[in-house]
Tab-separated table of C-alpha atoms (C1' of nucleotides) in Angstrom:
chain	number	residue	atom	x	y	z
A	1	UNK	CA	76.121	152.125	-30.997
A	2	UNK	CA	72.976	152.790	-33.627
A	3	UNK	CA	74.479	150.693	-36.326
A	4	UNK	CA	74.922	148.125	-34.159
A	5	UNK	CA	70.801	147.293	-32.355
A	6	UNK	CA	69.611	147.645	-36.049
A	7	UNK	CA	71.992	144.900	-37.122
A	8	UNK	CA	70.917	142.679	-34.287
A	9	UNK	CA	67.366	143.593	-35.148
A	10	UNK	CA	67.602	142.663	-38.530
A	11	UNK	CA	68.044	139.037	-37.373
A	12	UNK	CA	66.281	138.355	-34.073
A	13	UNK	CA	64.708	140.529	-31.673
A	14	UNK	CA	65.863	142.184	-28.520
A	15	UNK	CA	64.506	143.895	-25.483
A	16	UNK	CA	65.432	147.395	-24.281
A	17	UNK	CA	66.682	145.877	-20.746
A	18	UNK	CA	68.571	143.359	-23.578
A	19	UNK	CA	69.820	146.347	-25.004
A	20	UNK	CA	71.513	147.850	-21.547
A	21	UNK	CA	73.110	144.479	-20.580
A	22	UNK	CA	74.521	144.549	-24.470
A	23	UNK	CA	75.738	148.039	-23.759
A	24	UNK	CA	77.427	147.596	-20.008
A	25	UNK	CA	78.721	143.905	-21.979
A	26	UNK	CA	80.451	145.939	-24.796
A	27	UNK	CA	83.133	148.678	-25.553
A	28	UNK	CA	83.511	151.022	-28.138
A	29	UNK	CA	86.054	152.324	-29.158
A	30	UNK	CA	87.131	155.244	-31.489
A	31	UNK	CA	90.480	153.978	-33.548
A	32	UNK	CA	92.907	156.337	-36.352
A	33	UNK	CA	93.730	155.388	-39.627
A	34	UNK	CA	96.656	152.593	-39.057
A	35	UNK	CA	96.113	151.916	-35.606
A	36	UNK	CA	96.364	148.210	-35.537
A	37	UNK	CA	93.678	146.555	-33.180
A	38	UNK	CA	96.116	143.019	-33.284
A	39	UNK	CA	99.345	142.110	-34.076
A	40	UNK	CA	100.431	138.618	-34.997
A	41	UNK	CA	101.512	136.639	-32.358
A	42	UNK	CA	99.256	138.242	-29.751
A	43	UNK	CA	96.400	136.468	-28.336
A	44	UNK	CA	92.964	138.235	-29.642
A	45	UNK	CA	90.616	138.840	-27.384
A	46	UNK	CA	87.949	140.433	-29.014
A	47	UNK	CA	85.565	140.251	-31.683
A	48	UNK	CA	84.983	143.405	-33.813
A	49	UNK	CA	81.659	144.812	-35.206
A	50	UNK	CA	82.273	148.065	-37.769
A	51	UNK	CA	80.234	150.852	-36.534
A	52	UNK	CA	81.515	153.003	-38.383
A	53	UNK	CA	84.463	153.299	-41.082
A	54	UNK	CA	86.986	150.317	-42.261
A	55	UNK	CA	88.994	147.161	-41.246
A	56	UNK	CA	91.474	144.866	-42.650
A	57	UNK	CA	92.672	141.769	-41.733
A	58	UNK	CA	96.231	141.078	-43.221
A	59	UNK	CA	99.702	138.979	-42.428
A	60	UNK	CA	103.172	139.340	-43.337
A	61	UNK	CA	104.094	136.869	-46.193
A	62	UNK	CA	107.528	135.062	-47.071
A	63	UNK	CA	108.420	138.017	-49.036
A	64	UNK	CA	107.765	140.519	-46.507
A	65	UNK	CA	105.015	141.977	-48.176
A	66	UNK	CA	101.345	142.871	-46.566
A	67	UNK	CA	98.528	139.868	-48.120
A	68	UNK	CA	95.318	141.253	-47.249
A	69	UNK	CA	92.715	138.191	-46.094
A	70	UNK	CA	89.168	140.344	-45.807
A	71	UNK	CA	87.912	143.961	-45.621
A	72	UNK	CA	85.402	144.538	-43.003
A	73	UNK	CA	83.056	147.607	-43.836
A	74	UNK	CA	80.316	148.992	-41.695
A	75	UNK	CA	78.114	146.237	-40.288
A	76	UNK	CA	80.552	143.240	-40.251
A	77	UNK	CA	82.310	141.413	-37.828
A	78	UNK	CA	85.711	140.443	-38.079
A	79	UNK	CA	88.378	139.099	-35.762
A	80	UNK	CA	91.119	136.087	-36.097
A	81	UNK	CA	88.799	133.545	-35.619
A	82	UNK	CA	91.302	131.059	-34.651
A	83	UNK	CA	93.238	132.529	-32.187
A	84	UNK	CA	89.458	134.014	-31.199
A	85	UNK	CA	88.443	130.421	-30.648
A	86	UNK	CA	91.255	128.727	-29.062
A	87	UNK	CA	92.905	131.879	-27.393
A	88	UNK	CA	96.265	130.959	-29.714
A	89	UNK	CA	98.529	133.136	-31.015
A	90	UNK	CA	97.154	135.096	-34.149
A	91	UNK	CA	97.755	134.457	-37.425
A	92	UNK	CA	97.064	138.406	-38.085
A	93	UNK	CA	97.128	141.955	-38.077
A	94	UNK	CA	93.308	143.891	-37.821
A	95	UNK	CA	94.454	147.807	-38.694
A	96	UNK	CA	92.005	150.584	-39.522
A	97	UNK	CA	91.889	151.809	-43.161
A	98	UNK	CA	90.349	154.822	-42.015
A	99	UNK	CA	89.172	155.910	-38.205
A	100	UNK	CA	86.732	153.893	-37.576
A	101	UNK	CA	84.182	153.543	-34.359
A	102	UNK	CA	84.272	149.818	-33.315
A	103	UNK	CA	82.207	148.199	-30.855
A	104	UNK	CA	84.697	145.284	-29.593
A	105	UNK	CA	83.037	142.098	-27.358
A	106	UNK	CA	85.543	140.545	-25.434
A	107	UNK	CA	86.047	136.846	-25.701
A	108	UNK	CA	85.614	136.124	-21.721
A	109	UNK	CA	82.470	138.436	-21.570
A	110	UNK	CA	80.725	136.840	-24.833
A	111	UNK	CA	80.045	133.263	-23.283
A	112	UNK	CA	78.487	135.136	-20.230
A	113	UNK	CA	76.052	137.398	-22.276
A	114	UNK	CA	75.031	135.052	-24.765
A	115	UNK	CA	73.818	133.155	-21.281
A	116	UNK	CA	72.217	135.956	-20.623
A	117	UNK	CA	70.917	136.916	-24.019
A	118	UNK	CA	70.022	133.806	-25.629
A	119	UNK	CA	68.011	135.798	-28.784
A	120	UNK	CA	72.292	136.349	-29.327
A	121	UNK	CA	72.979	133.221	-30.452
A	122	UNK	CA	70.709	133.214	-33.075
A	123	UNK	CA	72.259	136.182	-33.916
A	124	UNK	CA	75.577	135.248	-34.456
A	125	UNK	CA	74.554	131.945	-35.922
A	126	UNK	CA	72.715	133.943	-38.522
A	127	UNK	CA	75.645	136.750	-38.931
A	128	UNK	CA	77.813	133.548	-39.484
A	129	UNK	CA	75.787	131.858	-41.882
A	130	UNK	CA	76.038	134.544	-44.045
A	131	UNK	CA	79.822	135.122	-43.055
A	132	UNK	CA	80.638	131.584	-44.609
A	133	UNK	CA	78.640	132.072	-47.162
A	134	UNK	CA	80.273	134.974	-48.597
A	135	UNK	CA	83.673	132.910	-47.874
A	136	UNK	CA	82.517	129.989	-50.432
A	137	UNK	CA	81.546	132.716	-53.154
A	138	UNK	CA	85.270	133.707	-52.424
A	139	UNK	CA	86.790	130.545	-53.034
A	140	UNK	CA	84.760	130.224	-56.280
A	141	UNK	CA	86.194	133.545	-57.501
A	142	UNK	CA	89.656	132.816	-56.332
A	143	UNK	CA	89.530	129.568	-57.884
A	144	UNK	CA	87.342	129.925	-60.815
A	145	UNK	CA	88.599	133.085	-62.090
A	146	UNK	CA	91.569	134.766	-63.937
A	147	UNK	CA	93.211	137.549	-61.950
A	148	UNK	CA	91.787	140.089	-65.007
A	149	UNK	CA	88.396	138.505	-64.195
A	150	UNK	CA	88.594	139.066	-60.566
A	151	UNK	CA	89.331	142.236	-60.938
A	152	UNK	CA	86.629	143.199	-63.092
A	153	UNK	CA	84.157	141.302	-60.707
A	154	UNK	CA	84.877	143.118	-57.594
A	155	UNK	CA	85.296	146.531	-59.367
A	156	UNK	CA	81.737	146.121	-61.170
A	157	UNK	CA	80.481	144.588	-57.576
A	158	UNK	CA	82.069	147.306	-55.179
A	159	UNK	CA	82.548	150.448	-57.300
A	160	UNK	CA	81.801	152.990	-54.076
A	161	UNK	CA	84.174	150.747	-52.051
A	162	UNK	CA	87.107	150.744	-54.722
A	163	UNK	CA	86.805	154.315	-54.026
A	164	UNK	CA	87.289	154.434	-50.269
A	165	UNK	CA	90.739	151.904	-50.292
A	166	UNK	CA	94.364	152.920	-52.111
A	167	UNK	CA	95.068	150.850	-55.125
A	168	UNK	CA	97.907	149.007	-53.498
A	169	UNK	CA	95.384	147.243	-50.938
A	170	UNK	CA	92.784	146.428	-53.797
A	171	UNK	CA	96.410	144.527	-55.353
A	172	UNK	CA	96.652	142.981	-52.103
A	173	UNK	CA	93.077	141.930	-51.639
A	174	UNK	CA	92.881	140.243	-55.106
A	175	UNK	CA	96.240	138.402	-54.729
A	176	UNK	CA	98.444	140.285	-57.306
A	177	UNK	CA	100.914	142.855	-57.433
A	178	UNK	CA	100.489	146.734	-58.038
A	179	UNK	CA	102.747	146.674	-61.149
A	180	UNK	CA	100.026	144.130	-62.556
A	181	UNK	CA	96.684	146.025	-61.328
A	182	UNK	CA	98.724	149.170	-62.894
A	183	UNK	CA	99.482	147.135	-66.077
A	184	UNK	CA	95.255	146.014	-66.119
A	185	UNK	CA	94.162	148.996	-65.380
A	186	UNK	CA	95.857	150.848	-68.327
A	187	UNK	CA	94.954	148.141	-70.644
A	188	UNK	CA	91.060	147.975	-69.639
A	189	UNK	CA	91.235	151.829	-69.858
A	190	UNK	CA	92.413	151.646	-73.198
B	1	UNK	CA	73.193	109.300	-35.905
B	2	UNK	CA	75.852	108.367	-33.029
B	3	UNK	CA	78.051	110.645	-34.169
B	4	UNK	CA	75.817	113.369	-34.605
B	5	UNK	CA	74.685	113.610	-31.319
B	6	UNK	CA	78.284	113.062	-29.668
B	7	UNK	CA	79.275	116.330	-32.282
B	8	UNK	CA	76.850	118.409	-30.160
B	9	UNK	CA	77.616	116.996	-27.011
B	10	UNK	CA	80.554	118.780	-27.443
B	11	UNK	CA	79.330	122.145	-27.991
B	12	UNK	CA	76.509	122.195	-25.845
B	13	UNK	CA	73.860	120.094	-24.088
B	14	UNK	CA	70.908	118.240	-25.487
B	15	UNK	CA	68.267	116.107	-23.877
B	16	UNK	CA	66.824	112.894	-24.449
B	17	UNK	CA	63.832	114.212	-25.579
B	18	UNK	CA	65.432	116.871	-27.797
B	19	UNK	CA	67.385	113.886	-29.034
B	20	UNK	CA	63.908	112.366	-30.161
B	21	UNK	CA	62.982	115.405	-31.738
B	22	UNK	CA	65.697	115.924	-33.488
B	23	UNK	CA	65.151	112.376	-34.641
B	24	UNK	CA	62.261	113.120	-35.868
B	25	UNK	CA	63.233	116.153	-37.959
B	26	UNK	CA	66.045	114.937	-39.942
B	27	UNK	CA	66.738	112.180	-42.237
B	28	UNK	CA	69.876	109.900	-42.226
B	29	UNK	CA	70.638	109.212	-45.884
B	30	UNK	CA	72.410	106.418	-47.212
B	31	UNK	CA	74.200	107.017	-50.975
B	32	UNK	CA	76.579	105.755	-53.079
B	33	UNK	CA	79.734	106.506	-54.407
B	34	UNK	CA	79.301	109.762	-57.038
B	35	UNK	CA	75.643	110.347	-56.372
B	36	UNK	CA	74.995	113.668	-55.829
B	37	UNK	CA	72.822	115.591	-53.368
B	38	UNK	CA	73.037	118.908	-55.340
B	39	UNK	CA	73.282	120.145	-59.173
B	40	UNK	CA	74.674	123.575	-60.218
B	41	UNK	CA	70.937	125.871	-60.683
B	42	UNK	CA	68.694	123.702	-58.289
B	43	UNK	CA	67.708	125.059	-54.758
B	44	UNK	CA	69.549	124.158	-52.086
B	45	UNK	CA	67.125	122.541	-49.909
B	46	UNK	CA	69.216	121.103	-46.547
B	47	UNK	CA	72.417	121.440	-44.815
B	48	UNK	CA	73.878	118.283	-44.935
B	49	UNK	CA	76.128	116.457	-41.631
B	50	UNK	CA	78.224	113.581	-42.563
B	51	UNK	CA	78.033	110.854	-40.203
B	52	UNK	CA	80.370	108.678	-42.144
B	53	UNK	CA	82.154	108.735	-45.580
B	54	UNK	CA	83.243	111.654	-47.584
B	55	UNK	CA	81.155	114.426	-49.767
B	56	UNK	CA	82.761	117.070	-51.983
B	57	UNK	CA	81.290	120.567	-53.231
B	58	UNK	CA	82.612	121.908	-56.086
B	59	UNK	CA	81.290	123.896	-60.010
B	60	UNK	CA	82.351	123.710	-63.039
B	61	UNK	CA	84.655	126.190	-64.605
B	62	UNK	CA	84.673	127.699	-67.887
B	63	UNK	CA	86.832	125.669	-68.899
B	64	UNK	CA	84.370	122.676	-68.176
B	65	UNK	CA	86.616	121.592	-65.279
B	66	UNK	CA	85.544	120.508	-62.193
B	67	UNK	CA	86.661	122.814	-59.732
B	68	UNK	CA	86.480	121.847	-55.452
B	69	UNK	CA	85.854	124.083	-53.175
B	70	UNK	CA	85.529	121.789	-49.993
B	71	UNK	CA	85.562	118.142	-49.044
B	72	UNK	CA	83.425	116.905	-46.131
B	73	UNK	CA	84.502	114.589	-43.486
B	74	UNK	CA	82.790	112.708	-40.733
B	75	UNK	CA	81.471	115.062	-38.174
B	76	UNK	CA	81.535	118.200	-41.194
B	77	UNK	CA	78.898	120.269	-42.179
B	78	UNK	CA	78.909	120.707	-45.632
B	79	UNK	CA	75.917	122.867	-47.868
B	80	UNK	CA	75.745	125.412	-50.308
B	81	UNK	CA	75.118	128.175	-48.149
B	82	UNK	CA	74.263	131.097	-50.566
B	83	UNK	CA	71.776	129.155	-52.099
B	84	UNK	CA	70.441	127.318	-48.240
B	85	UNK	CA	70.479	131.062	-46.975
B	86	UNK	CA	68.637	132.395	-49.823
B	87	UNK	CA	66.498	129.645	-51.763
B	88	UNK	CA	68.765	130.858	-54.747
B	89	UNK	CA	69.841	128.941	-57.577
B	90	UNK	CA	72.777	126.600	-56.212
B	91	UNK	CA	76.082	127.730	-57.519
B	92	UNK	CA	78.079	124.001	-56.703
B	93	UNK	CA	77.473	120.677	-57.058
B	94	UNK	CA	77.681	118.081	-54.244
B	95	UNK	CA	78.536	114.567	-54.357
B	96	UNK	CA	79.815	112.169	-52.209
B	97	UNK	CA	83.539	110.837	-52.911
B	98	UNK	CA	83.100	107.514	-51.074
B	99	UNK	CA	79.546	105.820	-50.031
B	100	UNK	CA	78.132	108.048	-47.754
B	101	UNK	CA	76.310	108.117	-44.433
B	102	UNK	CA	74.283	111.304	-44.037
B	103	UNK	CA	71.989	113.500	-41.987
B	104	UNK	CA	70.218	116.176	-43.806
B	105	UNK	CA	68.254	118.675	-41.736
B	106	UNK	CA	65.568	120.484	-44.668
B	107	UNK	CA	65.754	124.157	-44.546
B	108	UNK	CA	62.363	124.640	-43.761
B	109	UNK	CA	62.307	122.314	-40.578
B	110	UNK	CA	65.559	124.360	-39.202
B	111	UNK	CA	63.842	127.099	-37.840
B	112	UNK	CA	61.193	125.385	-36.167
B	113	UNK	CA	63.805	123.105	-34.865
B	114	UNK	CA	65.509	125.506	-32.816
B	115	UNK	CA	62.944	127.456	-31.681
B	116	UNK	CA	61.884	124.011	-29.941
B	117	UNK	CA	65.542	123.198	-29.240
B	118	UNK	CA	67.288	126.861	-28.880
B	119	UNK	CA	70.470	124.706	-27.586
B	120	UNK	CA	70.775	123.948	-30.927
B	121	UNK	CA	71.660	127.587	-31.837
B	122	UNK	CA	74.458	127.540	-29.508
B	123	UNK	CA	75.848	124.359	-31.748
B	124	UNK	CA	75.256	125.650	-34.879
B	125	UNK	CA	76.855	129.180	-33.707
B	126	UNK	CA	79.579	127.290	-32.416
B	127	UNK	CA	80.486	124.779	-35.527
B	128	UNK	CA	79.687	127.838	-37.577
B	129	UNK	CA	82.568	129.820	-35.833
B	130	UNK	CA	84.878	126.853	-36.598
B	131	UNK	CA	84.159	126.427	-40.050
B	132	UNK	CA	84.691	130.028	-40.528
B	133	UNK	CA	88.064	130.101	-39.000
B	134	UNK	CA	89.134	127.036	-40.899
B	135	UNK	CA	87.999	129.039	-44.321
B	136	UNK	CA	90.289	132.101	-42.858
B	137	UNK	CA	93.059	130.205	-42.845
B	138	UNK	CA	92.681	128.660	-45.946
B	139	UNK	CA	92.623	131.705	-47.460
B	140	UNK	CA	95.736	132.461	-45.979
B	141	UNK	CA	97.439	129.304	-47.635
B	142	UNK	CA	95.934	130.195	-51.105
B	143	UNK	CA	97.508	133.433	-50.538
B	144	UNK	CA	100.571	133.084	-48.870
B	145	UNK	CA	102.290	129.879	-50.366
B	146	UNK	CA	103.356	128.633	-54.053
B	147	UNK	CA	101.916	125.790	-54.824
B	148	UNK	CA	104.697	123.314	-53.759
B	149	UNK	CA	104.394	124.819	-50.701
B	150	UNK	CA	100.479	124.102	-50.320
B	151	UNK	CA	100.955	120.549	-51.489
B	152	UNK	CA	103.177	119.873	-48.776
B	153	UNK	CA	101.560	121.468	-46.181
B	154	UNK	CA	98.787	119.500	-47.228
B	155	UNK	CA	100.151	116.427	-47.718
B	156	UNK	CA	101.936	116.875	-44.470
B	157	UNK	CA	99.118	118.380	-42.417
B	158	UNK	CA	96.689	115.274	-43.531
B	159	UNK	CA	98.138	111.794	-44.964
B	160	UNK	CA	95.625	109.950	-44.231
B	161	UNK	CA	93.235	111.827	-45.965
B	162	UNK	CA	95.189	111.975	-48.799
B	163	UNK	CA	95.217	108.149	-49.112
B	164	UNK	CA	91.211	108.382	-49.121
B	165	UNK	CA	90.407	110.417	-52.442
B	166	UNK	CA	92.203	110.001	-55.916
B	167	UNK	CA	94.809	112.519	-56.747
B	168	UNK	CA	93.027	114.517	-59.645
B	169	UNK	CA	90.453	115.289	-56.828
B	170	UNK	CA	93.699	116.744	-54.638
B	171	UNK	CA	94.935	119.012	-57.365
B	172	UNK	CA	91.812	120.079	-58.283
B	173	UNK	CA	91.524	121.572	-54.440
B	174	UNK	CA	94.448	122.863	-54.070
B	175	UNK	CA	93.949	125.014	-57.532
B	176	UNK	CA	96.069	123.430	-60.063
B	177	UNK	CA	96.494	120.508	-62.653
B	178	UNK	CA	96.715	116.791	-62.510
B	179	UNK	CA	99.880	116.806	-64.808
B	180	UNK	CA	101.406	119.599	-62.316
B	181	UNK	CA	100.832	117.381	-59.429
B	182	UNK	CA	102.760	114.215	-60.956
B	183	UNK	CA	105.705	116.900	-61.789
B	184	UNK	CA	105.678	117.410	-58.488
B	185	UNK	CA	105.406	114.256	-57.504
B	186	UNK	CA	108.107	113.651	-59.104
B	187	UNK	CA	109.967	116.102	-58.350
B	188	UNK	CA	109.451	115.406	-54.202
B	189	UNK	CA	110.306	112.204	-54.344
B	190	UNK	CA	113.676	112.158	-56.360
C	1	DC	C1'	104.169	175.642	-48.002
C	2	DC	C1'	108.110	172.691	-49.241
C	3	DA	C1'	110.718	168.021	-48.241
C	4	DA	C1'	110.007	163.648	-46.684
C	5	DT	C1'	107.755	159.610	-47.787
C	6	DT	C1'	103.808	157.382	-49.407
C	7	DA	C1'	101.860	155.539	-53.696
C	8	DC	C1'	101.375	155.136	-58.694
C	9	DT	C1'	102.928	153.649	-63.478
C	10	DT	C1'	106.140	151.573	-67.089
C	11	DA	C1'	108.594	148.439	-69.623
C	12	DA	C1'	111.387	144.198	-70.418
C	13	DG	C1'	113.243	139.956	-69.233
C	14	DC	C1'	111.844	136.094	-67.029
C	15	DT	C1'	109.389	131.710	-63.959
C	16	DG	C1'	105.841	128.976	-62.289
C	17	DG	C1'	102.522	126.418	-63.516
C	18	DT	C1'	98.732	125.646	-67.746
C	19	DT	C1'	98.073	123.195	-71.687
C	20	DT	C1'	98.485	119.790	-75.309
C	21	DA	C1'	99.095	115.232	-76.740
C	22	DA	C1'	100.111	110.698	-76.111
C	23	DG	C1'	100.993	106.594	-73.632
C	24	DA	C1'	100.800	103.895	-68.801
C	25	DA	C1'	98.675	102.355	-64.893
C	26	DA	C1'	94.844	101.121	-62.366
C	27	DT	C1'	90.037	100.612	-61.278
C	28	DT	C1'	85.684	98.823	-62.573
C	29	DT	C1'	82.237	96.439	-64.868
C	30	DA	C1'	80.320	92.617	-67.260
D	1	DT	C1'	89.651	87.696	-66.040
D	2	DA	C1'	89.343	90.655	-70.101
D	3	DA	C1'	86.878	94.922	-72.423
D	4	DA	C1'	86.382	99.673	-71.264
D	5	DT	C1'	86.996	102.954	-68.226
D	6	DT	C1'	88.901	106.244	-65.241
D	7	DT	C1'	93.253	107.562	-63.252
D	8	DC	C1'	98.195	109.011	-63.696
D	9	DT	C1'	102.616	110.284	-66.131
D	10	DT	C1'	106.139	112.263	-69.103
D	11	DA	C1'	107.683	115.398	-72.027
D	12	DA	C1'	107.511	120.019	-75.082
D	13	DA	C1'	105.898	124.620	-75.904
D	14	DC	C1'	103.607	127.914	-74.140
D	15	DC	C1'	101.984	132.303	-71.435
D	16	DA	C1'	99.598	134.748	-67.198
D	17	DG	C1'	101.570	137.371	-63.626
D	18	DC	C1'	106.093	138.331	-61.232
D	19	DT	C1'	110.736	140.586	-60.269
D	20	DT	C1'	113.362	144.451	-61.054
D	21	DA	C1'	114.377	148.686	-61.201
D	22	DA	C1'	113.399	153.849	-62.092
D	23	DG	C1'	110.735	157.648	-63.038
D	24	DT	C1'	106.640	160.063	-62.116
D	25	DA	C1'	102.148	161.619	-59.076
D	26	DA	C1'	100.426	162.201	-54.471
D	27	DT	C1'	100.017	162.938	-49.913
D	28	DT	C1'	101.453	163.873	-44.914
D	29	DG	C1'	103.751	166.181	-41.575
D	30	DG	C1'	107.130	169.360	-39.857
DNA sequence: CCAATTACTTAAGCTGGTTTAAGAAATTTA
DNA sequence: TAAATTTCTTAAACCAGCTTAAGTAATTGG
C-alpha cells in the first residue's frame, strides 16, 4: 500500500481517516508471473494499480499471436477502460509479466469511494491526464518513426525496463516480429 | 455554450451559479477553417472544447508531411496534453478543419475553476476515462489490422465524418499515403 | 540434473504499402 | 467565370518489414 499512498500524495492530499476508508475499499492481491487478471470476453470489474511488479495488456490477433498494447510498471494504473467503463466484454487480456503486488479498486466500489473521498476525483483526473498525454506521445512515435527508430528510441529511453522483459514482448509492443527484432539487434550491434 | 453545458450535465450536475462562474472563466472563440490554435514549439496554454466544427491535431514528420494524430468533433476536448500538463514546448499543431466555435479553458484558470466547482473534477475525470478508453481501442486497430481493414472499419464506423473531411486527411489519420488510399478506393469499388 | 519447453537467431524469398512523377478533377479566389 | 491552387488518381519501380523454416540457446519443471 505504501507506493499507492505516496502516489496519491503526489497529486492531492489525503487525510489519515480517508486512507483507512481507502484501505477498506480496495483489495491488495499477490499474483504470480503469467497469472491473468482479465481475459478477453469477461467483464472487467476493477482498475489495477501496480504496487510492485509489471503487468501487460494484450489481445490475440487474427493470426493467433499476442499483440501487446501496454505495459504497467510500479505506480501505473491498468485496466481495459472500455470494458471497465461500460461493463462490456473485455477486448484484452491483462497478465502479470513478473510476480506482482496489485491494488484493485472494484468498479462498483469506485463511485461510492469517490463520493466519500472527493479529493480522489482530483487524483484520478490528474493521473488520467498524464496517461492520456503519454498515449498521444505514443501515437506520435507509432506514426512518425520507422520500426528501427522506434526500437532505438524505446531502448534508449527505458534501458532498465528492456532488461526486465523478454525480447519477444518488446517486439510485440513495438509492433514487429521477433525475427525482425533479432535482425535489428544484430545490425545495430555491428 | 449550449453543447458544453449539456455535455457537463451528461456526466455530473452543475448549478446555475456554477454555470455563471464557468462562463466567466472560459473564452468562446470563433475560428475559420485552417486557422491554427497551436503551433509546434509553443506552450499550449489551453484545453479546447469543440462546440461546433472540427479540429485536428497533427505534427510534421521527418519527410516534411503532416501526420494527423487525432480529430475532435462536437463535444470533444482537444489539446496537446504533454505541453498543457507540463508547460513544455508543444509537439503538435492544432488546426481548424472547418469553421469552428471553440470553448477554451486556460491552463492557469483551470486549477482555480476546479477548486471553485469541485464537481468539474468528476466531469473531467469521466471525460478523460472515456477518451483513454478510445485511445486503447485505437491502438488495438493500429496494431491488429492491415491498412485495408483499418480503412474499411473507419469508413463503416463513421460514414458521415468521412464525408466531412478531405481524403488526404483520412489517409494521414489512418497512417497511409493519399496514393494508396486512392488505390484502395478503386479496388474496393470494383 | 536432464528432458521438455520456451525463447532467440539466421537467412532466403515475398508482399503490402511507399515513392515518384505526371495528369485530371475539384475547389477557391479574384 | 476564369485562373490559380488544392486535391485526387494512375501506374511503375522499389523496399522495409513479414513469412517460413530450421537450427541454437536458455529456462523451467519433474
